[in-house]
């Protein structure tokens, strides 16, 4: 008789000693290369994980196609999976109570960071935006439990699902369009640290905004002064927050749709005539910084928030060269006393790599930099210490002294 620990159906996946020690060390992933047997286990199943001696390690979600074959969901047997999901959602909402201030837009569920691997849920005022990233989370019974729990707890006007077609392909899931999964409301306005933003549930990058930078907007504003340049500005997250502190603000992005929303956001927030109008420039940031640096443009505040340059470990060197080029040019343009806010959202570029890159850039630009703050992602994107992949965003504030 098969043991029914973990999965009611008695499904078992056996992992190698390396896979087992990874789980014992507190990680929740086991790679396919560490799966010893998963015979007859259907895609997306809840399984019981055992080591090579048959000792049970916990319950996990199995993917038949991802390189991450197993994501541990509990150290205990799970008798009622939908009930566990509902509890985890309730816990995720409760966790945010004391850490969220001055915003009605924040991440409610951060996948592994909230013990719900494969699920992202973001709140934008009265609309929830959900992303499903694994086979197990895509199952119909799972979707029903998630949607009904989110609806009961938060009473949103609508829930939209944002589909990443590449993820579905990697998970061997059939294509599915993005769209509303409950309610009819497709757009709203959300408020973050006193700044208002338009939100269109089916437009924009990620689930709509870069919520992980929320606390960094406020931090950047503390240092901002004079003439400011927000490079990779998207819909104006930093620029709008800097405007009340600066005499001139320019935002740069290569995406015209993003800049159109940025301009509408600026209009929403421009109540005080003493604030500068923000100028939005559609350009490739690398070209623009090169031109501006060589033509002697000067600024007091520069924000660099590029997209992830290193999608895999192999890209690390190229990514660091990209970051260095941007940071070098920005440093050349900053006046003494100027502030650089420089970010990287590439997990594969570690904090130490990023700081070393910045030190190299400062040396090459012949500027002396003082490190004011080393920051990360907003607290609604919780970092699990034993799962390094949950920490990905770096945001450094540094002041040019000469
Ligand atoms: N700072 C933004 C988020 C930036 S995300 C915020 O806090 O909301 C990265 C942005 O870089 C995206 O808006 C993308 O359109 C833009 N981008 C990507 N490649 C670019 C390039 N080569 N030049 C300028 N912008 C680029």
Coordinates of C-alpha atoms and ligand atoms in Angstrom, one line a residue:
X1 CA 0.0 0.0 0.0
X2 CA 1.4 3.4 -0.9
X3 CA 1.8 6.0 1.9
X4 CA -0.6 8.9 1.5
X5 CA 1.6 11.5 3.1
X6 CA 1.5 14.7 1.1
X7 CA -0.9 13.8 -1.6
X8 CA -4.3 12.3 -1.2
X9 CA -3.8 10.3 -4.3
X10 CA -0.6 8.8 -2.9
X11 CA 1.6 10.3 -5.7
X12 CA 5.3 10.3 -4.8
X13 CA 8.4 11.9 -6.3
X14 CA 11.8 10.6 -5.2
X15 CA 14.7 13.1 -5.1
X16 CA 18.5 12.6 -5.1
X17 CA 20.6 13.3 -2.0
X18 CA 21.5 16.7 -3.4
X19 CA 17.8 17.5 -4.0
X20 CA 17.0 16.3 -0.4
X21 CA 19.7 18.4 1.1
X22 CA 18.5 21.5 -0.7
X23 CA 15.1 21.0 0.8
X24 CA 16.6 20.4 4.2
X25 CA 18.6 23.6 3.9
X26 CA 15.3 25.5 3.6
X27 CA 15.0 26.0 -0.2
X28 CA 11.7 24.9 -1.8
X29 CA 12.9 24.0 -5.3
X30 CA 14.3 20.8 -6.6
X31 CA 15.6 20.8 -10.2
X32 CA 14.7 18.2 -12.7
X33 CA 18.3 16.8 -12.6
X34 CA 17.7 15.9 -9.0
X35 CA 14.5 14.0 -9.6
X36 CA 15.2 10.2 -9.3
X37 CA 11.7 9.1 -10.1
X38 CA 8.3 10.6 -10.8
X39 CA 6.6 7.7 -12.5
X40 CA 3.0 8.1 -13.3
X41 CA 2.8 11.6 -11.7
X42 CA 0.5 13.8 -13.8
X43 CA 1.5 17.4 -14.7
X44 CA 0.8 19.9 -11.9
X45 CA 0.1 17.3 -9.2
X46 CA 0.4 17.7 -5.4
X47 CA 3.0 15.0 -4.5
X48 CA 4.7 13.6 -1.5
X49 CA 8.5 14.1 -1.7
X50 CA 10.8 11.3 -0.5
X51 CA 14.5 11.0 -0.3
X52 CA 16.6 8.1 -1.6
X53 CA 15.9 6.2 1.6
X54 CA 12.2 6.7 1.3
X55 CA 12.0 9.3 4.1
X56 CA 9.3 11.8 3.5
X57 CA 10.4 15.4 3.2
X58 CA 7.1 17.1 2.7
X59 CA 4.4 18.0 0.1
X60 CA 5.2 19.7 -3.2
X61 CA 3.8 20.9 -6.4
X62 CA 5.2 19.0 -9.4
X63 CA 5.8 20.4 -12.9
X64 CA 6.3 17.9 -15.7
X65 CA 8.2 20.4 -17.9
X66 CA 9.9 23.2 -15.9
X67 CA 13.5 22.9 -14.9
X68 CA 12.2 23.5 -11.4
X69 CA 10.4 20.2 -11.1
X70 CA 9.3 20.5 -7.5
X71 CA 8.3 23.4 -5.3
X72 CA 7.7 22.4 -1.7
X73 CA 4.5 23.7 -0.3
X74 CA 4.5 22.2 3.1
X75 CA 6.6 20.0 5.4
X76 CA 3.5 18.2 6.4
X77 CA 1.0 16.1 4.5
X78 CA -1.7 18.1 2.8
X79 CA -5.1 16.6 3.0
X80 CA -7.1 19.6 1.5
X81 CA -5.0 21.6 -1.0
X82 CA -7.7 24.3 -1.8
X83 CA -8.1 24.9 2.0
X84 CA -4.3 25.3 2.3
X85 CA -4.3 27.8 -0.5
X86 CA -7.1 29.8 1.1
X87 CA -5.2 29.9 4.4
X88 CA -2.0 31.1 2.7
X89 CA -3.9 33.9 1.0
X90 CA -5.4 35.0 4.3
X91 CA -1.9 34.9 5.8
X92 CA -0.4 36.9 3.0
X93 CA -3.1 39.6 3.4
X94 CA -2.5 39.6 7.2
X95 CA 1.3 39.9 6.8
X96 CA 0.9 43.1 4.8
X97 CA -1.2 44.8 7.5
X98 CA 1.6 46.3 9.5
X99 CA 4.1 46.8 6.6
X100 CA 1.9 48.7 4.1
X101 CA 1.4 52.4 4.5
X102 CA 0.2 55.3 2.2
X103 CA -0.7 53.1 -0.7
X104 CA -3.6 51.2 -2.2
X105 CA -1.4 49.5 -4.7
X106 CA 0.9 46.7 -3.5
X107 CA 1.7 43.1 -4.0
X108 CA -0.6 40.8 -2.1
X109 CA 1.0 37.4 -3.0
X110 CA 4.7 37.1 -4.0
X111 CA 5.0 33.5 -5.0
X112 CA 7.6 31.6 -2.9
X113 CA 7.9 34.7 -0.6
X114 CA 4.3 34.0 0.5
X115 CA 4.6 30.2 0.4
X116 CA 2.4 30.2 -2.7
X117 CA 4.9 29.2 -5.4
X118 CA 3.7 30.1 -8.8
X119 CA 1.3 32.7 -7.9
X120 CA 1.5 36.5 -8.1
X121 CA -1.3 38.8 -7.0
X122 CA -1.1 42.6 -7.1
X123 CA -3.6 45.0 -5.9
X124 CA -4.3 48.3 -7.8
X125 CA -6.9 50.0 -5.7
X126 CA -10.1 48.1 -6.4
X127 CA -8.7 45.8 -9.1
X128 CA -6.6 42.7 -8.5
X129 CA -4.1 41.6 -11.1
X130 CA -3.1 37.9 -11.0
X131 CA -0.3 35.9 -12.7
X132 CA -0.2 32.1 -12.7
X133 CA 3.3 30.7 -13.3
X134 CA 3.0 27.0 -12.8
X135 CA 1.0 23.9 -13.9
X136 CA -0.2 23.3 -10.3
X137 CA -1.6 26.8 -9.9
X138 CA -3.3 26.6 -13.3
X139 CA -5.6 23.7 -12.3
X140 CA -9.3 24.6 -12.4
X141 CA -10.0 23.7 -8.8
X142 CA -7.0 25.8 -7.7
X143 CA -8.1 28.8 -9.7
X144 CA -11.5 28.6 -8.2
X145 CA -10.2 28.5 -4.7
X146 CA -7.8 31.4 -5.3
X147 CA -10.4 33.6 -7.0
X148 CA -13.1 32.9 -4.4
X149 CA -10.8 33.5 -1.4
X150 CA -9.4 36.8 -2.9
X151 CA -13.0 37.9 -3.7
X152 CA -14.3 37.1 -0.2
X153 CA -11.3 38.8 1.6
X154 CA -10.8 41.9 -0.5
X155 CA -14.1 42.4 -2.4
X156 CA -12.4 43.8 -5.6
X157 CA -14.4 45.4 -8.3
X158 CA -12.5 43.0 -10.7
X159 CA -9.8 40.4 -11.0
X160 CA -7.7 40.3 -14.1
X161 CA -5.4 37.6 -15.1
X162 CA -2.2 38.7 -16.9
X163 CA -0.8 35.9 -18.9
X164 CA 2.9 35.6 -19.8
X165 CA 2.8 33.4 -22.9
X166 CA 6.5 32.4 -22.5
X167 CA 5.8 31.1 -19.0
X168 CA 2.9 29.0 -20.2
X169 CA 5.0 27.6 -23.0
X170 CA 7.8 26.6 -20.5
X171 CA 5.2 25.0 -18.3
X172 CA 3.7 23.2 -21.3
X173 CA 0.3 24.8 -20.6
X174 CA -2.1 25.6 -23.5
X175 CA -2.1 29.2 -24.6
X176 CA -4.7 31.4 -22.8
X177 CA -5.5 35.1 -23.3
X178 CA -5.1 37.7 -20.6
X179 CA -8.5 39.0 -19.4
X180 CA -10.9 39.6 -16.6
X181 CA -11.7 36.5 -14.5
X182 CA -14.2 38.3 -12.3
X183 CA -16.1 41.6 -12.4
X184 CA -16.2 44.0 -15.3
X185 CA -14.0 47.0 -14.3
X186 CA -10.9 47.3 -16.5
X187 CA -9.3 50.5 -15.3
X188 CA -8.9 52.5 -12.1
X189 CA -6.7 55.1 -10.4
X190 CA -4.4 54.1 -7.6
X191 CA -2.6 56.2 -5.0
X192 CA 1.0 55.5 -3.9
X193 CA 2.7 57.8 -1.4
X194 CA 0.3 60.5 -2.2
X195 CA 0.9 60.3 -6.0
X196 CA -1.9 59.1 -8.3
X197 CA -1.5 56.7 -11.2
X198 CA -3.8 55.5 -14.0
X199 CA -4.1 51.8 -14.1
X200 CA -5.4 49.9 -17.1
X201 CA -5.8 46.2 -16.2
X202 CA -4.8 44.8 -19.6
X203 CA -2.1 47.3 -20.6
X204 CA 1.4 48.0 -19.5
X205 CA 4.4 45.9 -18.5
X206 CA 4.5 43.3 -15.7
X207 CA 1.0 43.4 -14.0
X208 CA 0.8 47.1 -14.7
X209 CA 3.3 48.9 -12.5
X210 CA 6.7 48.3 -10.8
X211 CA 5.3 47.9 -7.3
X212 CA 8.7 46.6 -6.0
X213 CA 10.1 50.2 -6.3
X214 CA 7.4 51.8 -4.2
X215 CA 9.5 52.4 -1.1
X216 CA 12.5 53.5 -3.3
X217 CA 10.4 56.3 -4.8
X218 CA 10.0 57.8 -1.4
X219 CA 13.6 57.2 -0.5
X220 CA 14.8 58.9 -3.7
X221 CA 12.6 61.9 -3.1
X222 CA 14.5 62.6 0.2
X223 CA 17.7 63.2 -1.7
X224 CA 16.3 64.7 -4.9
X225 CA 17.1 68.3 -5.8
X226 CA 17.8 70.7 -8.7
X227 CA 17.6 69.3 -12.2
X228 CA 16.6 65.6 -12.4
X229 CA 16.8 62.9 -15.0
X230 CA 14.7 59.7 -14.6
X231 CA 16.2 57.2 -17.0
X232 CA 14.0 54.1 -17.8
X233 CA 11.1 56.1 -16.3
X234 CA 8.2 53.8 -17.6
X235 CA 5.0 55.5 -16.4
X236 CA 6.8 58.0 -14.2
X237 CA 7.1 56.2 -10.8
X238 CA 10.3 58.1 -9.8
X239 CA 9.8 61.2 -11.9
X240 CA 6.4 62.1 -10.4
X241 CA 7.8 61.6 -6.8
X242 CA 10.8 63.8 -7.6
X243 CA 8.9 66.6 -9.2
X244 CA 7.9 68.4 -6.0
X245 CA 11.5 68.5 -4.9
X246 CA 13.2 69.5 -8.1
X247 CA 13.4 72.6 -10.4
X248 CA 13.3 70.5 -13.6
X249 CA 12.5 66.9 -14.3
X250 CA 13.0 64.9 -17.5
X251 CA 11.9 61.2 -17.9
X252 CA 13.3 59.0 -20.6
X253 CA 12.0 55.7 -21.9
X254 CA 12.0 53.8 -25.2
X255 CA 8.3 52.9 -24.8
X256 CA 5.9 55.4 -26.2
X257 CA 2.8 53.8 -24.6
X258 CA 4.6 54.0 -21.2
X259 CA 5.3 57.7 -21.7
X260 CA 1.8 58.4 -22.8
X261 CA 0.6 57.1 -19.4
X262 CA 3.4 58.9 -17.7
X263 CA 2.1 62.2 -19.2
X264 CA -1.5 61.4 -18.1
X265 CA -0.2 60.6 -14.6
X266 CA 1.7 63.9 -14.5
X267 CA -1.5 65.8 -15.4
X268 CA -3.3 63.9 -12.5
X269 CA -0.8 65.1 -10.0
X270 CA 0.1 68.6 -11.3
X271 CA -2.0 70.6 -8.9
X272 CA 0.6 73.0 -7.7
X273 CA 1.8 75.5 -10.2
X274 CA 5.2 75.9 -8.5
X275 CA 6.0 72.3 -9.5
X276 CA 7.9 71.8 -12.8
X277 CA 6.2 70.3 -15.8
X278 CA 7.9 67.0 -16.5
X279 CA 9.4 66.6 -19.9
X280 CA 9.1 63.0 -21.4
X281 CA 11.6 61.9 -24.0
X282 CA 11.2 58.8 -26.1
X283 CA 14.7 57.5 -26.7
X284 CA 17.1 54.6 -26.3
X285 CA 18.7 55.4 -22.9
X286 CA 22.1 54.2 -24.0
X287 CA 22.2 56.6 -27.0
X288 CA 20.7 59.5 -25.0
X289 CA 23.1 59.2 -22.1
X290 CA 26.0 59.0 -24.5
X291 CA 24.9 62.2 -26.3
X292 CA 24.1 64.1 -23.2
X293 CA 27.3 63.1 -21.4
X294 CA 29.4 64.2 -24.4
X295 CA 27.6 67.4 -24.9
X296 CA 28.2 68.5 -21.3
X297 CA 24.6 68.3 -19.9
X298 CA 24.6 68.4 -16.2
X299 CA 22.2 67.2 -13.5
X300 CA 21.8 67.2 -9.7
X301 CA 19.7 64.0 -9.5
X302 CA 19.8 61.0 -11.8
X303 CA 17.7 57.8 -11.5
X304 CA 18.8 54.7 -13.5
X305 CA 16.2 51.8 -13.4
X306 CA 16.9 49.6 -16.4
X307 CA 15.1 46.4 -17.3
X308 CA 16.8 43.1 -16.1
X309 CA 20.0 42.8 -18.2
X310 CA 20.9 39.3 -16.9
X311 CA 18.1 36.9 -17.5
X312 CA 20.4 34.0 -16.8
X313 CA 23.7 33.5 -15.0
X314 CA 25.5 33.3 -18.4
X315 CA 24.5 37.0 -19.1
X316 CA 26.3 38.2 -16.0
X317 CA 29.4 39.7 -17.6
X318 CA 27.4 41.4 -20.4
X319 CA 24.9 42.7 -17.9
X320 CA 27.7 44.2 -15.7
X321 CA 29.2 45.9 -18.8
X322 CA 25.7 47.4 -19.6
X323 CA 25.2 48.6 -16.0
X324 CA 28.7 50.1 -16.0
X325 CA 28.2 52.0 -19.2
X326 CA 25.0 53.6 -17.9
X327 CA 26.4 54.4 -14.5
X328 CA 29.6 55.8 -15.9
X329 CA 27.8 58.2 -18.1
X330 CA 25.4 59.3 -15.4
X331 CA 28.3 59.9 -13.0
X332 CA 30.0 62.1 -15.5
X333 CA 26.8 64.3 -15.7
X334 CA 26.2 64.7 -12.0
X335 CA 27.2 68.0 -10.4
X336 CA 29.1 67.9 -7.1
X337 CA 26.6 67.1 -4.4
X338 CA 24.5 65.3 -7.0
X339 CA 22.6 62.1 -6.2
X340 CA 22.6 58.9 -8.2
X341 CA 19.8 56.5 -7.6
X342 CA 20.8 53.3 -9.4
X343 CA 18.9 50.1 -9.6
X344 CA 19.2 46.5 -10.9
X345 CA 16.3 44.1 -11.0
X346 CA 18.5 41.2 -12.3
X347 CA 18.6 38.4 -9.7
X348 CA 21.8 37.1 -11.2
X349 CA 23.6 40.4 -10.5
X350 CA 24.2 40.1 -6.8
X351 CA 24.4 43.1 -4.5
X352 CA 28.2 42.8 -4.1
X353 CA 28.6 42.6 -7.9
X354 CA 26.5 45.7 -8.4
X355 CA 28.4 47.7 -5.8
X356 CA 31.7 46.6 -7.3
X357 CA 30.4 47.7 -10.8
X358 CA 29.5 51.1 -9.3
X359 CA 32.9 51.5 -7.7
X360 CA 34.6 50.7 -11.1
X361 CA 32.3 53.2 -12.8
X362 CA 33.1 55.9 -10.2
X363 CA 36.9 55.3 -10.6
X364 CA 36.7 55.5 -14.4
X365 CA 34.5 58.6 -14.3
X366 CA 37.0 60.1 -11.7
X367 CA 34.2 60.9 -9.3
X368 CA 34.2 60.2 -5.6
X369 CA 31.0 58.5 -4.5
X370 CA 29.6 58.2 -1.0
X371 CA 27.2 55.4 -0.5
X372 CA 24.1 56.8 1.2
X373 CA 21.8 53.8 1.1
X374 CA 21.7 50.3 -0.1
X375 CA 18.1 49.3 -0.6
X376 CA 16.1 46.5 -2.1
X377 CA 12.5 45.6 -3.0
X378 CA 9.5 46.9 -1.1
X379 CA 8.5 44.9 1.9
X380 CA 5.4 43.5 0.2
X381 CA 7.8 41.5 -1.9
X382 CA 9.1 39.4 1.0
X383 CA 12.5 37.9 0.9
X384 CA 13.0 34.4 2.3
X385 CA 16.6 34.1 3.6
X386 CA 16.9 30.5 2.6
X387 CA 15.6 31.2 -0.9
X388 CA 18.1 33.6 -2.4
X389 CA 16.0 33.9 -5.6
X390 CA 13.3 35.8 -3.7
X391 CA 15.8 38.8 -3.4
X392 CA 16.3 40.4 -6.7
X393 CA 16.1 44.2 -6.6
X394 CA 19.0 46.4 -5.8
X395 CA 18.6 50.2 -5.4
X396 CA 21.6 52.3 -4.3
X397 CA 21.6 55.9 -3.4
X398 CA 25.0 57.5 -3.7
X399 CA 26.2 61.1 -3.5
X400 CA 28.9 62.5 -5.7
X401 CA 31.3 64.5 -3.5
X402 CA 33.5 65.9 -6.2
Ligands
LIG1 N1 11.5 53.1 -13.3 C1 10.2 52.5 -13.7 C2 10.4 51.1 -14.1 C3 11.4 50.9 -15.2 S1 11.2 49.3 -16.0 C4 9.2 52.6 -12.6 O1 9.6 52.7 -11.4 O2 8.0 52.5 -12.8 C5 12.3 49.4 -17.3 C6 11.9 50.4 -18.4 O3 12.9 50.5 -19.3 C7 10.6 50.0 -19.2 O4 9.7 51.1 -19.1 C8 11.1 49.9 -20.6 O5 10.2 50.4 -21.6 C9 12.4 50.7 -20.6 N2 13.4 50.4 -21.6 C10 13.9 49.1 -21.9 N3 15.0 49.3 -22.7 C11 15.2 50.6 -22.9 C12 16.2 51.3 -23.6 N4 17.1 50.8 -24.3 N5 16.1 52.7 -23.5 C13 15.1 53.3 -22.8 N6 14.2 52.6 -22.1 C14 14.2 51.3 -22.2

